[in-house]
mmCIF file with all atom_site columns, C-alpha atoms in Angstrom:
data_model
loop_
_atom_site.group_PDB
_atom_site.id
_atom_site.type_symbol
_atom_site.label_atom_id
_atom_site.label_alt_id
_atom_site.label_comp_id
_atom_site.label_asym_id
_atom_site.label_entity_id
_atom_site.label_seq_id
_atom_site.pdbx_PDB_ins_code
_atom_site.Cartn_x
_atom_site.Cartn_y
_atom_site.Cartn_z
_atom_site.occupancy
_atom_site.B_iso_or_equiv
_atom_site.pdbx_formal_charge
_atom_site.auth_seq_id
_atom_site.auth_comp_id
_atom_site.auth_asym_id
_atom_site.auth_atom_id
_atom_site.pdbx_PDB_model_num
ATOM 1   C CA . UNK A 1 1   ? 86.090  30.355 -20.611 1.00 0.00 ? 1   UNK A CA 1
ATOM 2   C CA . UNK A 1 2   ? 88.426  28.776 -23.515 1.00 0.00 ? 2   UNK A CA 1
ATOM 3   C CA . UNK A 1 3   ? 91.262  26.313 -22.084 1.00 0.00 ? 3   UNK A CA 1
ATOM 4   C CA . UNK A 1 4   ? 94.671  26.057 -24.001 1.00 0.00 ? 4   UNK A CA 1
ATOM 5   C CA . UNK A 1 5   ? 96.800  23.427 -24.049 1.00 0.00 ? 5   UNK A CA 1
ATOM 6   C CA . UNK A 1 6   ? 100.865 23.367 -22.930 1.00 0.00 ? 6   UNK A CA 1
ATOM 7   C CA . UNK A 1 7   ? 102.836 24.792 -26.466 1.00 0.00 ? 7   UNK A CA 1
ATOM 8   C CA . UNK A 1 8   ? 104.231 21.567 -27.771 1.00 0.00 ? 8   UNK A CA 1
ATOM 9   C CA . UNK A 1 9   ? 101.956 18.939 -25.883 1.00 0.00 ? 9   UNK A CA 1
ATOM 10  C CA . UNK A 1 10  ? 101.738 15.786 -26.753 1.00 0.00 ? 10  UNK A CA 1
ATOM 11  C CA . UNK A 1 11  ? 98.538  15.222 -25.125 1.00 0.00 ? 11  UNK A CA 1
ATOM 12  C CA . UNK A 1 12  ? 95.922  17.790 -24.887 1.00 0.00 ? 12  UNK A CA 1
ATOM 13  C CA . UNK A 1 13  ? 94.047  16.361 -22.138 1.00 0.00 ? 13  UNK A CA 1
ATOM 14  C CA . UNK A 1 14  ? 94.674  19.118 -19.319 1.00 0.00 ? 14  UNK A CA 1
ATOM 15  C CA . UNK A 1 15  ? 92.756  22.101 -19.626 1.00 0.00 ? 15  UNK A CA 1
ATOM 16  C CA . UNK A 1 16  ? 95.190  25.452 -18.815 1.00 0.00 ? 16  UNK A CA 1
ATOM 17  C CA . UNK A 1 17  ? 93.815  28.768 -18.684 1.00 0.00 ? 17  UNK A CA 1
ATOM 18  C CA . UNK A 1 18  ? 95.658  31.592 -20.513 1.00 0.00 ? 18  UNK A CA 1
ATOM 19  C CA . UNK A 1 19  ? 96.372  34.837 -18.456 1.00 0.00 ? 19  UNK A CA 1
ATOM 20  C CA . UNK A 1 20  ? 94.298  37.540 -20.270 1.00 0.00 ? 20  UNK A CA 1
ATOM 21  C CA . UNK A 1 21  ? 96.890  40.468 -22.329 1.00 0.00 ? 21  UNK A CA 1
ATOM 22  C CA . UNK A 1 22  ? 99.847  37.220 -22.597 1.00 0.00 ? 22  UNK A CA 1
ATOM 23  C CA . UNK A 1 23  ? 100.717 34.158 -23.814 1.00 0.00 ? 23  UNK A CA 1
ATOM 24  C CA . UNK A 1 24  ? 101.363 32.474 -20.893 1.00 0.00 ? 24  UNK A CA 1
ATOM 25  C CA . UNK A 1 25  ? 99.416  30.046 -18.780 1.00 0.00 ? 25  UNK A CA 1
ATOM 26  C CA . UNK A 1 26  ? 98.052  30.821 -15.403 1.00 0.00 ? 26  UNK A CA 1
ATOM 27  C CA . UNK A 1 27  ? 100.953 27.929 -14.450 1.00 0.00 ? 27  UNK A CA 1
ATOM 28  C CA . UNK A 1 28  ? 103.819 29.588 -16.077 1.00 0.00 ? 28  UNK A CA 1
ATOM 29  C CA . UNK A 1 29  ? 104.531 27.361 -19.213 1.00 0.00 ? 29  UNK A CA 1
ATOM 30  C CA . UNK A 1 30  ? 103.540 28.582 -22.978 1.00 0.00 ? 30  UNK A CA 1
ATOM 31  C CA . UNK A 1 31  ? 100.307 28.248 -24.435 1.00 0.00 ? 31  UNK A CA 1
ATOM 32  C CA . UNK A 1 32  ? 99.571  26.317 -27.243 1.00 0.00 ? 32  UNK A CA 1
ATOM 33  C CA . UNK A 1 33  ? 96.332  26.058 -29.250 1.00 0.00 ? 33  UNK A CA 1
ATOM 34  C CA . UNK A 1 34  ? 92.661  26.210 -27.907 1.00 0.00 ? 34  UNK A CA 1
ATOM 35  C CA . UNK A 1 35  ? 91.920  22.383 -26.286 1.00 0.00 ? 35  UNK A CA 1
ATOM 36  C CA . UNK A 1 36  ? 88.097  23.090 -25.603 1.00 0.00 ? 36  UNK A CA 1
ATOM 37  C CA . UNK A 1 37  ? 87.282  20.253 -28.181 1.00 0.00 ? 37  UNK A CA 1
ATOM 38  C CA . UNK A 1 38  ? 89.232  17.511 -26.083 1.00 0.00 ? 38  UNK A CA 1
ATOM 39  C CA . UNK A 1 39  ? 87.120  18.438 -22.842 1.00 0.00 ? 39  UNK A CA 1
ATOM 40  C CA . UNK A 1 40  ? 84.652  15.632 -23.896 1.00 0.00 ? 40  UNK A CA 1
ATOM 41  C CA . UNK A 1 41  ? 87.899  12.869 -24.661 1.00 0.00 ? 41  UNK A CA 1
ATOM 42  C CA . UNK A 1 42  ? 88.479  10.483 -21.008 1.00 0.00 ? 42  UNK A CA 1
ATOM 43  C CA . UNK A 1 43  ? 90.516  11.574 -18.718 1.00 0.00 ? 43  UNK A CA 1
ATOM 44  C CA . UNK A 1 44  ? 90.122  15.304 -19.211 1.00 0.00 ? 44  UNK A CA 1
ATOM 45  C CA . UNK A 1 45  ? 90.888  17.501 -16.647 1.00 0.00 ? 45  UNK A CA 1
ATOM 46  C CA . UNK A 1 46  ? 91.924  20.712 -15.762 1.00 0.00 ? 46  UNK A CA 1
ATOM 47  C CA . UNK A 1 47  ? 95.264  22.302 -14.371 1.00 0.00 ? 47  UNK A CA 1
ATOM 48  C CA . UNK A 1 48  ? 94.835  23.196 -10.517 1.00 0.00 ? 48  UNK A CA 1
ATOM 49  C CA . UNK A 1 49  ? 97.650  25.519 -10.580 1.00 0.00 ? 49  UNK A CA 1
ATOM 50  C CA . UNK A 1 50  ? 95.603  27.562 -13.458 1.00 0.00 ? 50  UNK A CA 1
ATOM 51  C CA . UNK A 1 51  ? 92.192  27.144 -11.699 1.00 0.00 ? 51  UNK A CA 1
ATOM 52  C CA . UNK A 1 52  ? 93.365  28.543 -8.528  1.00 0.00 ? 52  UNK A CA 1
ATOM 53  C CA . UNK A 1 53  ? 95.045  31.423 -10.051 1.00 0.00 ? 53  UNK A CA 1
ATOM 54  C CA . UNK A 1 54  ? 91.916  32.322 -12.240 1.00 0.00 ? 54  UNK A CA 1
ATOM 55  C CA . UNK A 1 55  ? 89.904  32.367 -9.349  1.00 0.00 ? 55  UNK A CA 1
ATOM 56  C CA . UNK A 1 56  ? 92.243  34.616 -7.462  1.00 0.00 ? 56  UNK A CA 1
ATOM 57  C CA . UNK A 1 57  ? 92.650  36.841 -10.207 1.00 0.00 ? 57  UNK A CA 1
ATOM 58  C CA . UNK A 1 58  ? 88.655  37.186 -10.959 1.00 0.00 ? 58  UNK A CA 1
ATOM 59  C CA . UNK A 1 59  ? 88.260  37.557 -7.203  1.00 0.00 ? 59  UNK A CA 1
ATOM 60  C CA . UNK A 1 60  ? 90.672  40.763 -7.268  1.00 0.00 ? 60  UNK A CA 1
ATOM 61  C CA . UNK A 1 61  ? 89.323  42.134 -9.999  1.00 0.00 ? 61  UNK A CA 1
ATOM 62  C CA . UNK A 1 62  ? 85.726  42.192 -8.810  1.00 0.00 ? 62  UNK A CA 1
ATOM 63  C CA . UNK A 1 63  ? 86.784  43.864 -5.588  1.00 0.00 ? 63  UNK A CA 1
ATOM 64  C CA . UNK A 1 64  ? 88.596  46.784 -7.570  1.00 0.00 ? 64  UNK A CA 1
ATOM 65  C CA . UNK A 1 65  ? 85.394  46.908 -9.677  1.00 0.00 ? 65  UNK A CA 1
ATOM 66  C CA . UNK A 1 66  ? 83.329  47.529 -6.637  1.00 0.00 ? 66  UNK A CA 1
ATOM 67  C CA . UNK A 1 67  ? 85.359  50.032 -5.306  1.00 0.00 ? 67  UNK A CA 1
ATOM 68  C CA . UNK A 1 68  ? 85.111  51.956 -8.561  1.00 0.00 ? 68  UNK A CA 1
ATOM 69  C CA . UNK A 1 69  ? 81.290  51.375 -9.008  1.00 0.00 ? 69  UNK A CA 1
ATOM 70  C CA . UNK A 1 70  ? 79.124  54.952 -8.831  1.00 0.00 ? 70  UNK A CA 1
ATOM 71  C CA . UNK A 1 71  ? 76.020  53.529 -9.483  1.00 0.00 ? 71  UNK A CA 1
ATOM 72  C CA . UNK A 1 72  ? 73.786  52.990 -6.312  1.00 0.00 ? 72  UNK A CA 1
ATOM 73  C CA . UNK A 1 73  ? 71.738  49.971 -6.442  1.00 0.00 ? 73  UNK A CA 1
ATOM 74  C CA . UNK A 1 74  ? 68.442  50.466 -4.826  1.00 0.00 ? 74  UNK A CA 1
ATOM 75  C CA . UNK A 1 75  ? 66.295  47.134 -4.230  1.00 0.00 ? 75  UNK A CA 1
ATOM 76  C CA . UNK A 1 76  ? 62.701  48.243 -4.641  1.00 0.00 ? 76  UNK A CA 1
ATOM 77  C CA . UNK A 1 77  ? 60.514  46.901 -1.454  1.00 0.00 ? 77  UNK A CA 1
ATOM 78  C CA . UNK A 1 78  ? 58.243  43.947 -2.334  1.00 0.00 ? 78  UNK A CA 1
ATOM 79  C CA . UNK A 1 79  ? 54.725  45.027 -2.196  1.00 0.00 ? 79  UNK A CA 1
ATOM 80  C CA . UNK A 1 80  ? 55.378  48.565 -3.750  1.00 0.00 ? 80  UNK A CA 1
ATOM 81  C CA . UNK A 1 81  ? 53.516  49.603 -7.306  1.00 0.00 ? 81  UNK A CA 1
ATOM 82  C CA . UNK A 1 82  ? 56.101  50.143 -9.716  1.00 0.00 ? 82  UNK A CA 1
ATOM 83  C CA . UNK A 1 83  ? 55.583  52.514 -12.861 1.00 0.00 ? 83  UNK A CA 1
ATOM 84  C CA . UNK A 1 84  ? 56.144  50.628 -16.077 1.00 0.00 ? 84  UNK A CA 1
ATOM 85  C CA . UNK A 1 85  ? 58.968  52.590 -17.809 1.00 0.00 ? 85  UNK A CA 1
ATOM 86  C CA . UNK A 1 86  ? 56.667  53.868 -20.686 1.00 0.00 ? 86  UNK A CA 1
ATOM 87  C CA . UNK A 1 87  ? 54.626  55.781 -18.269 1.00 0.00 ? 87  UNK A CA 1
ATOM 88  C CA . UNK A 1 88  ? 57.425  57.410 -15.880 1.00 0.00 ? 88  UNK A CA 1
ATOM 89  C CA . UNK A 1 89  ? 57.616  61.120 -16.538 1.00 0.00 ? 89  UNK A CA 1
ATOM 90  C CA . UNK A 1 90  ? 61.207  61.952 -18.536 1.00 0.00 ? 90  UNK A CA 1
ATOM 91  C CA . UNK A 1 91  ? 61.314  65.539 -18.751 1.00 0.00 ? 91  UNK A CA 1
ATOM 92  C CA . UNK A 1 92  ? 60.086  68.623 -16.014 1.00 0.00 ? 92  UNK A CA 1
ATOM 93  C CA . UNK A 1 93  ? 57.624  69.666 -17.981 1.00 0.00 ? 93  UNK A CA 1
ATOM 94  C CA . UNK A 1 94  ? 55.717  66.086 -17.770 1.00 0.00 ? 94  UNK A CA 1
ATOM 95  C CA . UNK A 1 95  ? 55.197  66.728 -14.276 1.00 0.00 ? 95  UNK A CA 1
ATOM 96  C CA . UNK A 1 96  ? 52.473  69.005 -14.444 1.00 0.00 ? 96  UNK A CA 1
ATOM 97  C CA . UNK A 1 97  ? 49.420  68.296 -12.332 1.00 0.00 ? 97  UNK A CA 1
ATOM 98  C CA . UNK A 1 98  ? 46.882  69.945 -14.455 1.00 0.00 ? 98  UNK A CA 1
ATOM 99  C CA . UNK A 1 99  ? 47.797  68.170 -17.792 1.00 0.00 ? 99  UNK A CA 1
ATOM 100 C CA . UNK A 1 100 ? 49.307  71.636 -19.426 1.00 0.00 ? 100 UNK A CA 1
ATOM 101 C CA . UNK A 1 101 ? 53.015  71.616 -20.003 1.00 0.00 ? 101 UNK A CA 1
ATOM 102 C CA . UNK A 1 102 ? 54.933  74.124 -18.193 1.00 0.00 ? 102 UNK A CA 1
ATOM 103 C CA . UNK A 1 103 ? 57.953  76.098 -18.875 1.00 0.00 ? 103 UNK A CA 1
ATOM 104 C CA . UNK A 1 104 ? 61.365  74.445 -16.960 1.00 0.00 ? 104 UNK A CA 1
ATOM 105 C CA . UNK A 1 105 ? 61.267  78.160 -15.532 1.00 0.00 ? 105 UNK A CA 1
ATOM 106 C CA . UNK A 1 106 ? 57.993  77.641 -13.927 1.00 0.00 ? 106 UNK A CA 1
ATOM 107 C CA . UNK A 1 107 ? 59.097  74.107 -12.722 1.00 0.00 ? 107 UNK A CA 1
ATOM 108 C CA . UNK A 1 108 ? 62.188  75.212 -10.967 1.00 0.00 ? 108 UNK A CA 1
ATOM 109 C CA . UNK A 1 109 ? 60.563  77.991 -9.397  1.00 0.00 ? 109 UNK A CA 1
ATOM 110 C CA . UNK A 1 110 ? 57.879  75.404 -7.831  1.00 0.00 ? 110 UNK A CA 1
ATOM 111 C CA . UNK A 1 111 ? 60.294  73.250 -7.060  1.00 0.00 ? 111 UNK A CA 1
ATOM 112 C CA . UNK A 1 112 ? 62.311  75.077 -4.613  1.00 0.00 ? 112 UNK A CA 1
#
């Protein structure tokens, strides 16, 4: 994640973070330019204030995006023989047991 410094700084040696869609800091002051270049100069550090919000604010937004997720996530059981992908059948008419591709029709009708 990039860190900005204060707008009008002197010295760019606290890392801010800027709150996504603005340009304000986590803290409340202005952001200036990017800093990420001074994080190897002594004495860098970065803003708690800014940390702590980030954190909070990453932490909400993960819980909203769980409550929205539809997807199921199904952990296969160790031990089982998984299909490489290549091999899986993709359409009804794979699924014949003879080797003869069906009709869909005749599918649904079996599988009933």
């Amino acid at each position: 994640m990039e860190t900005y410094a204060v707008r009008g700084a002197a010295r760019k040696t606290t890392g801010h973070y800027r709150r996504p869609g603005t340009r304000e800091l986590y803290c409340g002051r202005l952001a200036g330019g990017r800093n990420w270049i001074f994080a190897a100069v002594r004495g860098w550090h970065l803003c708690k204030r800014c940390v702590r919000a980030e954190a909070r604010d990453r932490a909400e937004a993960e819980a909203v995006a769980a409550q929205w997720r539809t997807e199921v996530e199904v952990a296969e059981p160790v031990g089982m023989l998984v299909i490489p992908a290549p091999w899986r059948p993709r359409r009804p008419e794979q699924l014949a047991l003879d080797g003869v591709p069906h009709k869909p029709e005749q599918v649904a009708l079996f599988a009933a």
